[in-house]
Coordinates of C-alpha atoms in Angstrom, one line a residue:
M1 CA 0.0 0.0 0.0
C2 CA 2.8 2.4 0.9
N3 CA 4.3 2.0 -2.6
R4 CA 0.9 2.9 -4.2
L5 CA 0.6 5.9 -2.0
R6 CA 4.1 7.1 -2.9
E7 CA 3.2 6.8 -6.6
E8 CA 0.1 9.0 -6.0
G9 CA 2.3 11.8 -4.6
V10 CA 2.7 12.1 -0.9
D11 CA 4.1 14.4 1.7
S12 CA 7.2 13.6 3.8
D13 CA 5.4 12.1 6.8
G14 CA 5.9 8.4 6.9
G15 CA 4.6 7.9 3.3
L16 CA 1.1 9.1 4.2
P17 CA -0.6 11.6 1.8
A18 CA -2.2 14.8 2.8
R19 CA -5.3 13.8 0.8
F20 CA -6.5 10.3 0.2
T21 CA -8.0 9.1 -3.1
R22 CA -9.9 6.2 -1.4
S23 CA -11.2 5.9 2.2
Q24 CA -9.8 2.4 2.1
D25 CA -6.3 3.7 2.0
H26 CA -6.9 5.9 5.0
H27 CA -8.5 3.0 6.9
E28 CA -5.7 0.5 6.1
A29 CA -2.9 2.9 6.9
F30 CA -4.1 4.1 10.3
M31 CA -5.4 0.7 11.4
Q32 CA -1.9 -0.6 10.9
L33 CA -0.4 2.3 12.7
I34 CA -2.6 2.0 15.8
Q35 CA -2.0 -1.8 15.9
W36 CA 1.7 -1.2 15.9
E37 CA 1.3 1.4 18.6
L38 CA -0.7 -1.1 20.8
D39 CA 1.5 -4.1 20.0
D40 CA 4.7 -2.2 20.8
E41 CA 3.4 -0.8 24.0
L42 CA 2.1 -4.2 25.2
E43 CA 5.4 -5.8 24.2
A44 CA 7.5 -3.1 25.9
T45 CA 5.3 -3.6 29.1
E46 CA 5.6 -7.3 29.0
E47 CA 9.3 -7.2 28.3
R48 CA 9.8 -4.9 31.2
L49 CA 7.8 -7.0 33.6
R50 CA 9.5 -10.2 32.4
T51 CA 13.2 -9.2 32.2
W52 CA 13.9 -6.0 34.3
S53 CA 15.2 -6.3 37.8
R54 CA 13.5 -4.7 40.7
A55 CA 16.4 -2.2 40.9
K56 CA 16.0 -1.3 37.2
L57 CA 12.3 -0.8 37.4
A58 CA 12.7 1.3 40.6
S59 CA 15.4 3.4 39.0
H60 CA 13.2 4.1 36.0
G61 CA 10.3 5.0 38.3
L62 CA 8.1 2.5 36.6
A63 CA 7.3 0.2 39.5
L64 CA 7.1 0.5 43.3
F65 CA 7.7 -2.4 45.7
D66 CA 6.9 -3.5 49.3
I67 CA 3.9 -1.3 49.5
K68 CA 1.3 -1.4 52.3
A69 CA -2.3 -0.8 51.4
K70 CA -5.4 0.3 53.3
P71 CA -8.9 1.6 52.4
D72 CA -9.1 5.4 52.5
G73 CA -12.7 6.3 51.7
W74 CA -14.9 6.6 48.7
L75 CA -15.0 8.8 45.5
F76 CA -18.4 8.8 43.8
G77 CA -19.0 5.1 44.3
Q78 CA -15.4 3.9 43.8
R79 CA -13.0 2.8 46.6
I80 CA -10.0 4.9 47.4
V81 CA -6.8 2.9 48.6
R82 CA -3.9 4.6 50.2
L83 CA -0.5 3.2 49.5
E84 CA 2.6 3.7 51.7
L85 CA 5.9 2.2 52.4
E86 CA 6.7 0.7 55.9
G87 CA 7.1 3.4 58.4
R88 CA 5.7 6.0 55.9
A89 CA 9.2 6.4 54.3
P90 CA 9.3 8.5 51.1
F91 CA 8.8 6.7 47.8
G92 CA 11.7 8.5 46.1
Q93 CA 11.5 9.5 42.4
H94 CA 8.8 7.7 40.3
R95 CA 6.6 8.3 37.3
F96 CA 3.2 7.6 38.8
R97 CA 0.9 10.7 38.4
Q98 CA -2.7 11.5 38.7
G99 CA -4.8 9.7 36.0
D100 CA -2.2 7.0 35.3
I101 CA -3.5 3.5 34.8
V102 CA -1.6 1.1 37.1
M103 CA -1.5 -2.6 38.0
L104 CA -1.5 -3.7 41.6
S105 CA -0.2 -7.2 42.3
R106 CA 1.4 -9.2 45.1
G107 CA 4.7 -9.5 43.3
D108 CA 4.2 -11.0 39.8
P109 CA 1.9 -9.1 37.5
L110 CA 2.5 -11.6 34.7
G111 CA 1.8 -14.7 36.8
E112 CA -1.1 -13.2 38.7
K113 CA -4.3 -11.4 37.6
P114 CA -3.3 -7.8 38.7
V115 CA -5.9 -5.3 40.0
E116 CA -6.3 -2.4 37.6
A117 CA -6.6 1.1 39.2
I118 CA -6.2 4.8 38.6
V119 CA -3.8 7.1 40.5
S120 CA -5.8 9.8 42.3
N121 CA -3.0 11.8 43.9
R122 CA 0.5 11.6 45.3
T123 CA 2.7 13.0 47.9
R124 CA 6.3 12.4 48.9
N125 CA 5.3 9.4 51.1
R126 CA 1.8 8.5 50.0
I127 CA -0.1 7.5 46.8
R128 CA -3.9 7.2 46.5
I129 CA -5.5 5.0 43.9
V130 CA -9.1 4.5 42.9
L131 CA -10.7 1.2 42.0
P132 CA -14.2 -0.2 41.6
E133 CA -13.9 -2.5 44.7
L134 CA -11.4 -3.5 47.3
P135 CA -9.1 -6.5 46.6
Q136 CA -9.3 -9.4 49.0
D137 CA -7.0 -9.2 52.1
L138 CA -6.0 -5.7 51.2
R139 CA -4.3 -5.0 54.4
R140 CA -2.4 -8.2 54.6
G141 CA 1.2 -8.5 53.3
F142 CA 2.8 -6.2 50.7
W143 CA 1.9 -5.1 47.2
R144 CA 3.6 -4.0 44.1
M145 CA 2.5 -1.3 41.6
D146 CA 3.4 -1.2 37.9
R147 CA 2.4 1.1 35.0
A148 CA -0.2 -0.5 32.7
A149 CA -0.9 -0.2 28.9
N150 CA -4.1 1.4 27.8
K151 CA -6.0 -1.0 25.6
V152 CA -9.2 1.0 25.8
A153 CA -7.8 3.7 23.6
F154 CA -7.0 1.3 20.9
D155 CA -10.5 -0.2 20.8
R156 CA -12.1 3.3 20.6
M157 CA -9.7 4.5 17.8
R158 CA -10.4 1.3 15.8
D159 CA -14.1 1.8 16.1
A160 CA -13.7 5.4 14.9
L161 CA -11.6 4.4 11.9
N162 CA -14.3 1.9 11.0
S163 CA -17.0 4.4 11.2
V164 CA -15.0 6.8 9.0
F165 CA -14.5 3.9 6.4
D166 CA -18.3 3.2 6.5
E167 CA -20.2 5.7 4.3
E168 CA -23.2 5.2 6.4
G169 CA -21.2 5.8 9.6
G170 CA -21.3 8.8 11.9
A171 CA -18.9 11.1 10.0
P172 CA -20.9 13.5 7.8
L173 CA -17.6 15.5 7.0
R174 CA -15.7 12.3 6.2
D175 CA -15.0 13.3 2.5
L176 CA -13.7 16.7 3.6
F177 CA -11.4 15.2 6.4
L178 CA -9.9 12.7 3.9
G179 CA -9.6 15.1 1.1
L180 CA -12.0 13.2 -1.2
V181 CA -13.8 16.4 -2.2
H182 CA -12.7 18.4 -5.3
D183 CA -11.9 21.6 -3.4
P184 CA -11.2 21.1 0.3
I185 CA -10.5 24.8 1.0
S186 CA -13.9 26.0 -0.3
T187 CA -15.7 23.1 1.2
A188 CA -14.4 23.8 4.6
Q189 CA -15.6 27.4 4.2
L190 CA -19.2 26.4 3.5
G191 CA -21.8 27.0 6.2
P192 CA -22.5 24.0 8.4
E193 CA -25.6 21.8 7.6
L194 CA -27.1 22.0 11.1
G195 CA -30.6 21.1 12.1
G196 CA -33.1 23.6 13.6
A197 CA -34.3 26.0 10.8
N198 CA -35.6 28.4 13.5
R199 CA -32.5 28.3 15.6
R200 CA -31.3 31.5 17.2
P201 CA -28.4 33.3 15.6
A202 CA -25.1 32.7 17.5
T203 CA -24.2 35.4 20.0
R204 CA -21.0 37.0 18.9
P205 CA -18.3 36.8 21.6
E206 CA -17.1 40.0 23.2
G207 CA -13.8 41.0 24.7
L208 CA -11.6 39.4 22.0
N209 CA -8.7 40.9 20.1
D210 CA -8.9 41.3 16.3
S211 CA -7.3 37.9 15.5
Q212 CA -9.4 36.1 18.1
N213 CA -12.6 37.7 16.7
A214 CA -11.7 36.7 13.2
A215 CA -11.0 33.1 14.3
A216 CA -14.3 33.0 16.3
K217 CA -16.3 34.4 13.3
A218 CA -14.9 31.7 11.0
A219 CA -15.6 29.0 13.6
I220 CA -19.3 30.2 13.9
D221 CA -19.8 30.6 10.2
Q222 CA -17.8 27.7 8.6
R223 CA -18.2 23.9 8.8
L224 CA -14.4 23.4 9.4
T225 CA -12.0 25.9 10.9
L226 CA -8.4 25.5 12.0
I227 CA -7.2 28.0 14.6
Q228 CA -3.4 28.2 15.2
G229 CA -2.6 29.5 18.7
P230 CA 1.1 30.2 19.3
P231 CA 2.3 30.3 23.0
G232 CA 0.4 32.7 25.1
T233 CA -2.1 33.9 22.5
G234 CA -5.2 32.7 24.3
K235 CA -6.1 29.5 22.5
T236 CA -8.3 28.1 25.2
H237 CA -9.8 31.6 26.0
T238 CA -10.9 31.8 22.3
A239 CA -12.1 28.2 22.3
V240 CA -14.3 28.9 25.4
R241 CA -15.8 32.0 23.7
I242 CA -16.6 30.0 20.6
L243 CA -18.3 27.3 22.6
E244 CA -20.2 29.9 24.5
S245 CA -21.5 31.4 21.2
W246 CA -22.5 28.0 19.9
A247 CA -24.3 27.2 23.2
S248 CA -26.3 30.4 22.8
Q249 CA -28.1 28.8 19.8
E250 CA -29.5 26.0 22.0
I251 CA -29.6 23.4 19.2
G252 CA -28.2 20.4 20.9
T253 CA -25.3 19.4 23.1
I254 CA -21.8 20.4 22.0
L255 CA -18.7 18.3 22.3
A256 CA -15.6 20.1 23.7
V257 CA -12.6 17.7 23.8
A258 CA -8.9 17.7 24.1
D259 CA -6.2 14.9 24.2
S260 CA -5.3 15.4 27.9
N261 CA -7.4 15.7 31.0
V262 CA -5.6 18.9 32.0
A263 CA -6.7 20.6 28.7
V264 CA -10.2 19.4 29.1
D265 CA -10.4 20.8 32.6
N266 CA -9.1 24.1 31.3
L267 CA -12.0 24.2 28.8
L268 CA -14.5 23.2 31.5
E269 CA -13.3 25.8 34.0
G270 CA -13.6 28.6 31.3
L271 CA -17.1 27.5 30.4
L272 CA -18.3 27.3 33.9
G273 CA -16.9 30.8 34.5
Q274 CA -19.0 32.0 31.6
G275 CA -22.1 30.6 33.0
V276 CA -22.4 27.8 30.3
R277 CA -24.1 24.5 31.4
A278 CA -21.1 22.4 31.0
V279 CA -20.8 18.7 32.2
R280 CA -17.6 16.7 32.5
L281 CA -17.5 13.1 31.4
G282 CA -14.7 10.9 32.7
Q283 CA -13.3 9.3 35.9
P284 CA -13.7 11.9 38.7
V285 CA -10.2 11.0 39.8
K286 CA -8.8 12.3 36.6
V287 CA -10.6 15.6 37.0
R288 CA -9.2 18.7 38.8
E289 CA -10.6 18.6 42.3
N290 CA -12.4 21.9 42.2
L291 CA -14.2 20.8 39.1
R292 CA -15.5 17.4 40.2
L293 CA -19.0 18.7 41.0
A294 CA -19.4 19.2 37.3
T295 CA -18.8 15.5 36.5
V296 CA -21.6 13.1 35.6
D297 CA -20.8 11.0 38.7
A298 CA -21.2 14.0 41.0
Q299 CA -24.4 15.1 39.4
M300 CA -25.8 11.6 39.7
E301 CA -25.2 11.9 43.5
E302 CA -27.4 15.0 43.5
H303 CA -30.0 14.0 41.1
P304 CA -33.7 14.0 42.3
L305 CA -34.0 10.3 41.5
R306 CA -31.1 9.4 43.7
R307 CA -33.3 8.5 46.7
D308 CA -35.4 6.2 44.5
L309 CA -32.2 4.5 43.2
E310 CA -30.9 3.9 46.8
E311 CA -34.2 2.5 47.9
H312 CA -34.2 -0.1 45.1
L313 CA -30.6 -0.9 45.7
E314 CA -31.4 -1.5 49.4
L315 CA -34.4 -3.7 48.5
N316 CA -32.2 -5.7 46.1
D317 CA -29.6 -6.2 48.7
K318 CA -32.0 -7.4 51.3
L319 CA -33.7 -9.9 48.9
A320 CA -30.3 -11.1 47.7
R321 CA -29.3 -11.9 51.3
R322 CA -32.6 -13.9 51.9
I323 CA -32.4 -16.0 48.7
P324 CA -29.8 -18.6 50.1
G325 CA -32.3 -19.6 52.8
M326 CA -35.3 -20.1 50.3
K327 CA -36.4 -23.3 48.5
G328 CA -38.5 -24.4 45.6
K329 CA -41.0 -22.0 44.1
E330 CA -40.4 -19.3 46.7
K331 CA -36.7 -19.2 45.6
G332 CA -37.6 -19.1 41.9
L333 CA -40.1 -16.2 42.5
A334 CA -37.4 -14.4 44.5
H335 CA -34.9 -14.6 41.7
R336 CA -37.6 -13.3 39.3
D337 CA -38.1 -10.3 41.6
L338 CA -34.4 -9.7 42.0
N339 CA -33.9 -9.6 38.2
R340 CA -36.8 -7.1 38.0
G341 CA -35.2 -5.1 40.7
W342 CA -32.0 -4.8 38.9
K343 CA -33.8 -3.9 35.6
E344 CA -35.4 -1.1 37.5
V345 CA -32.1 0.0 39.0
R346 CA -30.6 0.2 35.5
R347 CA -33.7 2.0 34.2
I348 CA -33.4 4.7 36.9
E349 CA -29.6 5.0 36.4
S350 CA -30.2 5.5 32.6
Q351 CA -32.8 8.1 33.2
M352 CA -30.6 10.0 35.6
R353 CA -27.7 10.0 33.1
D354 CA -29.9 11.0 30.2
D355 CA -31.3 13.9 32.3
I356 CA -27.8 15.1 33.0
L357 CA -26.6 14.9 29.5
D358 CA -29.7 16.3 27.9
R359 CA -29.5 19.4 30.1
A360 CA -25.9 20.0 29.3
Q361 CA -25.1 22.7 26.7
V362 CA -21.5 21.5 26.4
L363 CA -20.1 18.0 27.2
C364 CA -16.4 18.1 28.1
C365 CA -14.1 15.0 27.9
T366 CA -11.0 13.7 26.3
C367 CA -10.9 12.6 22.7
I368 CA -10.7 9.0 23.7
G369 CA -13.4 9.5 26.4
T370 CA -16.0 10.3 23.7
G371 CA -15.9 6.6 22.8
H372 CA -17.5 5.7 26.1
A373 CA -20.6 3.5 25.8
L374 CA -22.5 6.0 27.8
L375 CA -22.7 8.2 24.6
D376 CA -23.8 5.4 22.3
G377 CA -26.7 6.5 20.2
R378 CA -26.0 10.2 20.8
R379 CA -25.0 12.5 18.1
F380 CA -23.1 15.8 18.5
S381 CA -23.3 18.1 15.4
R382 CA -20.7 20.5 16.7
V383 CA -17.3 19.5 18.0
L384 CA -14.4 21.6 19.2
I385 CA -11.0 20.0 19.8
D386 CA -8.5 22.0 21.8
E387 CA -4.8 21.2 21.7
A388 CA -5.6 19.4 18.5
T389 CA -2.0 19.2 17.4
Q390 CA -1.2 16.9 20.4
A391 CA -3.8 14.2 19.4
T392 CA -3.0 11.6 16.8
E393 CA -5.4 11.5 13.9
P394 CA -7.2 8.3 15.0
A395 CA -7.7 9.9 18.5
S396 CA -9.2 13.0 16.9
L397 CA -11.6 10.9 14.9
V398 CA -13.2 9.4 18.0
P399 CA -15.3 12.5 18.8
L400 CA -15.8 13.4 15.1
V401 CA -17.6 10.3 14.2
R402 CA -20.5 11.1 16.5
G403 CA -22.2 13.1 13.9
A404 CA -20.0 16.2 13.6
R405 CA -21.2 18.7 11.0
Q406 CA -19.3 21.7 12.3
V407 CA -15.8 21.3 13.6
V408 CA -13.1 23.6 15.1
L409 CA -9.6 22.3 15.6
V410 CA -7.4 24.5 17.9
G411 CA -3.7 24.0 18.2
D412 CA -0.3 24.9 17.0
H413 CA 1.7 22.6 14.7
R414 CA 4.8 24.7 15.5
Q415 CA 4.8 23.1 19.0
L416 CA 5.2 19.5 20.0
P417 CA 3.3 16.8 18.1
P418 CA 1.4 13.9 19.6
T419 CA 3.3 11.4 21.8
V420 CA 3.8 8.1 20.1
I421 CA 5.4 5.2 21.9
S422 CA 6.0 2.9 18.8
Q423 CA 9.0 3.9 16.7
R424 CA 7.6 2.2 13.6
A425 CA 4.2 3.8 14.1
E426 CA 5.9 7.2 14.4
N427 CA 8.0 6.6 11.3
G428 CA 4.8 5.5 9.6
G429 CA 3.1 8.9 10.2
L430 CA 1.1 8.4 13.4
R431 CA 2.8 11.5 14.9
R432 CA 1.2 13.8 12.4
S433 CA -2.0 15.2 13.8
L434 CA -5.2 15.6 11.8
F435 CA -4.7 19.4 12.2
E436 CA -1.3 19.2 10.5
R437 CA -2.5 17.0 7.7
L438 CA -5.4 19.4 7.0
V439 CA -2.9 22.2 6.8
A440 CA -0.8 20.1 4.4
M441 CA -4.1 19.7 2.4
G442 CA -4.1 23.5 1.9
I443 CA -6.6 24.5 4.5
K444 CA -5.1 27.6 6.1
P445 CA -5.4 28.1 9.9
M446 CA -6.5 31.3 11.4
L447 CA -3.6 32.7 13.4
L448 CA -4.0 34.1 16.9
N449 CA -1.3 36.8 16.7
T450 CA -1.1 38.5 20.1
Q451 CA 0.8 36.9 22.9
Y452 CA 0.0 37.9 26.5
R453 CA 2.4 35.6 28.4
M454 CA 6.0 36.5 27.9
H455 CA 8.1 39.6 28.5
P456 CA 8.7 41.0 25.0
A457 CA 12.4 40.1 25.2
I458 CA 11.5 36.5 25.8
S459 CA 9.1 36.3 22.9
L460 CA 11.5 38.0 20.5
F461 CA 13.4 34.9 19.2
P462 CA 10.5 32.4 19.1
N463 CA 8.5 35.0 17.2
D464 CA 11.2 35.6 14.6
R465 CA 12.3 32.0 14.2
F466 CA 9.1 30.0 14.5
Y467 CA 6.3 32.5 13.5
K468 CA 8.1 34.7 10.9
G469 CA 7.7 37.8 13.1
K470 CA 3.9 37.7 12.9
L471 CA 3.3 37.8 16.6
I472 CA 2.4 41.0 18.5
D473 CA 3.3 41.5 22.2
G474 CA 0.2 42.1 24.2
V475 CA 2.1 42.9 27.4
E476 CA 4.6 45.6 28.2
A477 CA 8.0 45.0 29.7
S478 CA 6.9 46.9 32.8
E479 CA 4.2 44.3 33.3
R480 CA 6.8 41.5 33.5
P481 CA 9.5 42.9 35.9
N482 CA 12.7 40.9 36.4
P483 CA 12.5 38.6 39.4
A484 CA 14.9 39.2 42.3
G485 CA 17.4 36.6 43.3
L486 CA 19.4 36.4 40.2
L487 CA 22.0 38.8 38.8
W488 CA 20.6 39.3 35.3
N489 CA 23.1 40.4 32.6
D490 CA 20.6 43.1 31.4
W491 CA 17.8 44.2 33.7
E492 CA 15.8 45.1 30.7
V493 CA 16.1 41.6 29.3
P494 CA 15.1 38.8 31.7
I495 CA 17.1 36.1 29.9
V496 CA 20.4 34.5 30.8
F497 CA 22.3 31.6 29.3
L498 CA 24.6 29.8 31.8
P499 CA 27.3 28.1 29.7
V500 CA 28.2 24.9 31.6
E501 CA 30.5 22.5 29.8
G502 CA 30.7 18.8 30.5
G503 CA 28.7 16.7 32.8
E504 CA 26.7 14.6 30.3
T505 CA 26.3 10.9 31.5
T506 CA 24.0 8.1 30.6
S507 CA 21.4 7.2 33.2
P508 CA 22.1 4.1 35.3
D509 CA 19.3 2.3 33.5
G510 CA 20.9 3.2 30.1
A511 CA 17.6 4.6 28.8
S512 CA 18.1 8.3 29.3
K513 CA 20.6 11.1 29.8
E514 CA 21.7 13.1 32.9
N515 CA 23.9 16.0 33.7
H516 CA 24.7 16.4 37.3
A517 CA 26.6 19.6 36.8
E518 CA 23.6 21.3 35.3
A519 CA 21.3 19.7 37.9
G520 CA 23.5 21.3 40.6
W521 CA 23.4 24.7 39.0
A522 CA 19.6 24.4 38.6
A523 CA 19.3 23.7 42.3
R524 CA 21.6 26.6 43.2
L525 CA 19.8 29.1 41.0
L526 CA 16.4 28.0 42.3
E527 CA 17.6 28.5 45.9
G528 CA 18.7 32.0 45.1
L529 CA 15.4 32.9 43.4
L530 CA 13.2 31.6 46.3
D531 CA 15.4 33.0 49.0
A532 CA 15.0 36.5 47.6
G533 CA 11.3 36.4 48.5
D534 CA 10.0 37.7 45.2
L535 CA 8.7 34.3 44.1
Q536 CA 7.0 31.3 45.6
S537 CA 7.7 27.7 44.7
E538 CA 4.6 27.5 42.5
D539 CA 6.0 30.5 40.4
I540 CA 9.0 28.5 39.1
G541 CA 9.3 25.5 36.8
I542 CA 12.3 23.4 35.9
I543 CA 12.2 21.6 32.5
T544 CA 14.5 19.4 30.6
P545 CA 14.3 17.1 27.6
Y546 CA 15.3 14.0 29.5
A547 CA 13.4 12.0 32.1
G548 CA 16.8 11.0 33.6
Q549 CA 17.6 14.6 34.2
V550 CA 14.2 15.2 35.8
R551 CA 15.3 12.5 38.4
A552 CA 18.8 14.0 38.7
I553 CA 17.4 17.6 39.3
R554 CA 14.9 16.3 41.9
D555 CA 17.7 14.4 43.7
A556 CA 19.7 17.7 43.8
L557 CA 16.9 19.8 45.2
P558 CA 16.7 20.2 49.0
E559 CA 13.6 18.7 50.6
R560 CA 12.1 22.1 51.2
F561 CA 11.8 22.6 47.4
D562 CA 9.8 19.5 46.8
S563 CA 6.8 21.5 45.6
V564 CA 8.7 23.0 42.7
E565 CA 7.6 21.4 39.5
V566 CA 10.3 19.5 37.6
R567 CA 9.2 18.0 34.3
T568 CA 10.2 17.2 30.8
V569 CA 9.6 19.7 28.1
D570 CA 7.0 17.4 26.6
G571 CA 5.1 17.3 29.8
Y572 CA 5.0 21.1 30.0
Q573 CA 3.2 22.2 26.8
G574 CA 0.3 24.4 27.5
R575 CA 1.8 25.4 30.9
E576 CA 3.5 28.6 32.1
K577 CA 5.4 29.9 35.1
D578 CA 6.9 33.3 36.1
V579 CA 10.4 31.8 35.8
I580 CA 11.6 28.8 33.9
L581 CA 14.9 27.0 34.4
F582 CA 15.8 24.9 31.4
S583 CA 18.5 22.3 31.6
C584 CA 19.7 21.2 28.1
V585 CA 21.7 18.2 29.4
R586 CA 23.7 17.4 26.3
S587 CA 27.5 18.0 26.4
N588 CA 29.7 15.8 24.3
Q589 CA 32.6 15.8 21.8
D590 CA 30.4 14.6 19.0
G591 CA 28.1 17.6 19.1
N592 CA 25.1 15.3 19.5
V593 CA 22.0 17.2 20.8
G594 CA 19.6 14.3 20.7
F595 CA 16.0 15.4 21.4
L596 CA 17.0 19.0 21.3
S597 CA 17.2 18.8 17.6
D598 CA 13.4 19.1 17.2
P599 CA 12.8 22.9 16.8
R600 CA 9.2 22.3 18.1
R601 CA 10.7 21.2 21.5
L602 CA 12.9 24.3 21.6
N603 CA 9.9 26.4 20.8
V604 CA 8.0 25.0 23.8
A605 CA 11.0 25.3 26.1
L606 CA 11.6 28.9 25.3
T607 CA 8.0 30.0 25.6
R608 CA 6.9 28.8 29.1
A609 CA 8.3 31.8 31.1
R610 CA 6.4 35.0 31.9
R611 CA 9.1 37.0 33.7
G612 CA 12.4 35.2 33.4
L613 CA 14.1 32.5 31.4
V614 CA 17.3 30.7 32.4
V615 CA 18.9 28.3 30.1
I616 CA 21.7 26.0 31.3
G617 CA 23.7 24.2 28.6
D618 CA 27.0 23.6 26.8
P619 CA 27.4 26.1 23.9
N620 CA 30.0 23.9 22.2
T621 CA 27.5 21.0 21.8
L622 CA 24.4 23.1 21.2
R623 CA 25.9 25.1 18.4
N624 CA 26.1 22.0 16.2
D625 CA 22.3 22.3 15.7
E626 CA 21.1 25.0 13.3
V627 CA 18.3 26.4 15.4
W628 CA 20.3 26.3 18.6
A629 CA 23.2 28.0 16.8
A630 CA 20.7 30.8 15.9
W631 CA 19.5 31.1 19.4
L632 CA 23.1 31.2 20.8
A633 CA 23.9 33.9 18.3
H634 CA 20.8 35.8 19.5
I635 CA 22.0 35.5 23.1
R636 CA 25.6 36.5 22.3
S637 CA 24.5 39.5 20.3
R638 CA 22.7 40.8 23.4
N639 CA 25.5 39.9 25.9
L640 CA 23.3 37.4 27.8
E641 CA 25.8 34.7 28.6
A642 CA 26.1 34.6 32.4
W643 CA 29.8 34.1 32.8
H644 CA 29.6 36.3 35.9
I645 CA 27.4 33.7 37.7
L646 CA 29.9 30.9 36.9
G647 CA 32.6 33.0 38.4
M648 CA 30.6 33.4 41.6
A649 CA 30.6 29.6 42.2

């Protein structure tokens, strides 16, 4: 198939075309890619569980051992379990975060049937997980916890691809998405074919700048709109106002989705702030705590039929306890009554959920979450996908096959693409988002051109290099004063580059890179910034391309700085802090910059800071990359190399 596609004229992304001549080609290509992604994830998980030592698993932060477990309450009908080490000792560095799917076993997740759970929250010496029911003998002995693969996502993406392939499926805009129409650009600009001839005109959003207004107008008037939002330009704010305008028409529930739970929660928070009736679908444990009352589960608890439901559950429970003591006809009649009782329970639950979903103007969930059976039979004519460039194409299709006739994709293909585990799937084109393919098809995105995040000096290089100087600064330098606690080269320019040579090592597990010299400097600079009193821990973020360096930096930080966020660049897209410390890690004779060679990763790294940016790296290694060489030239021309800080060590 790939040879045939190449003959037809393709782009450079894994042999996949921007436009498909047959829906069969699209279906075959992406079914293969998602199968590779699942197979390689399962294989990697099994290989890790089968061959890695406890020490290696622990050093990678992928497993925790010798854990004590105890019940710790309820969360909307699910059980919370608290995990601790003996004596409540700290867990050390690990990769388990809120929302992660994990496996709980006694010691052998391959030989046993592990208990699947979701991480609720974590502290230095405690992790809470959520699961449907408590395992037997929970308090006895010790447990082990491992990361688990997500098979549900594959099933839902497969179903979406099948629906796109089926002409009678739920994808009215299928031919446009695939490029099967003669003129995709003009087709995208046509008005949406929505129901409700007597519907109200959409309320035009207020309080937007010119580029946001233009994007919102297109989103309201066209059947397909792409909105490109560079860092700090108000992507989510614009998305919320578009959703608010759609909701004003009152012609059916709208789907507002994103690839991550964090991005979905941002949409939800914005909608609730505008007074829109928004409901959150998804595991409450994955939802930001202050937004959980907007979940379907929470609203089920407060529904007027809740008392009826509990009464029927109580009656069923009493009858079930009596049945073992019955005989003959009496027992048969009791079983009949119990079956009827459970049918009534399911009917009431269904009515409660339908009431909640029917009242919602906007339903918020992840792309994959829209494949939930709870939504079966429901159609959503309008869909907005935020952070669309971070979702793979099959993931984006999951919400779009539920009847979408008007679609808005919001993202930025100049920032990081979707995360793909399988190298062969990435090479095959899975890392290109639907947004990016539609751009390659010729559909021009609406550009949000005013950034409100960064000090103008911080935005200067990314604007010139990645956005051809099209961005306007919406903040003045005076609104972003230099933070105290660091001797800046130029008090008008809150950027420094700390040239640290040497220090690159391979992580003990051989899977990542570390640089202890840079980690030490990050800890030292952080201490100075916090001790000055101008900033709090939550105002500073430390980012790096390598998971190994995340662990090295955390190990270098004093315990009193535990609350400071240390993450990879890839885990920081969409986030911002007053000050960012960026450790580049790479320092070698070969001039190998590794992950840093992706200009999109550099774009994200350089655009997270509001008031101050500190980059720690080896100039001799970094200048071997074209984009990094340009950034170093930019720094040198402004005399921003912090040799004076090195001299104070």
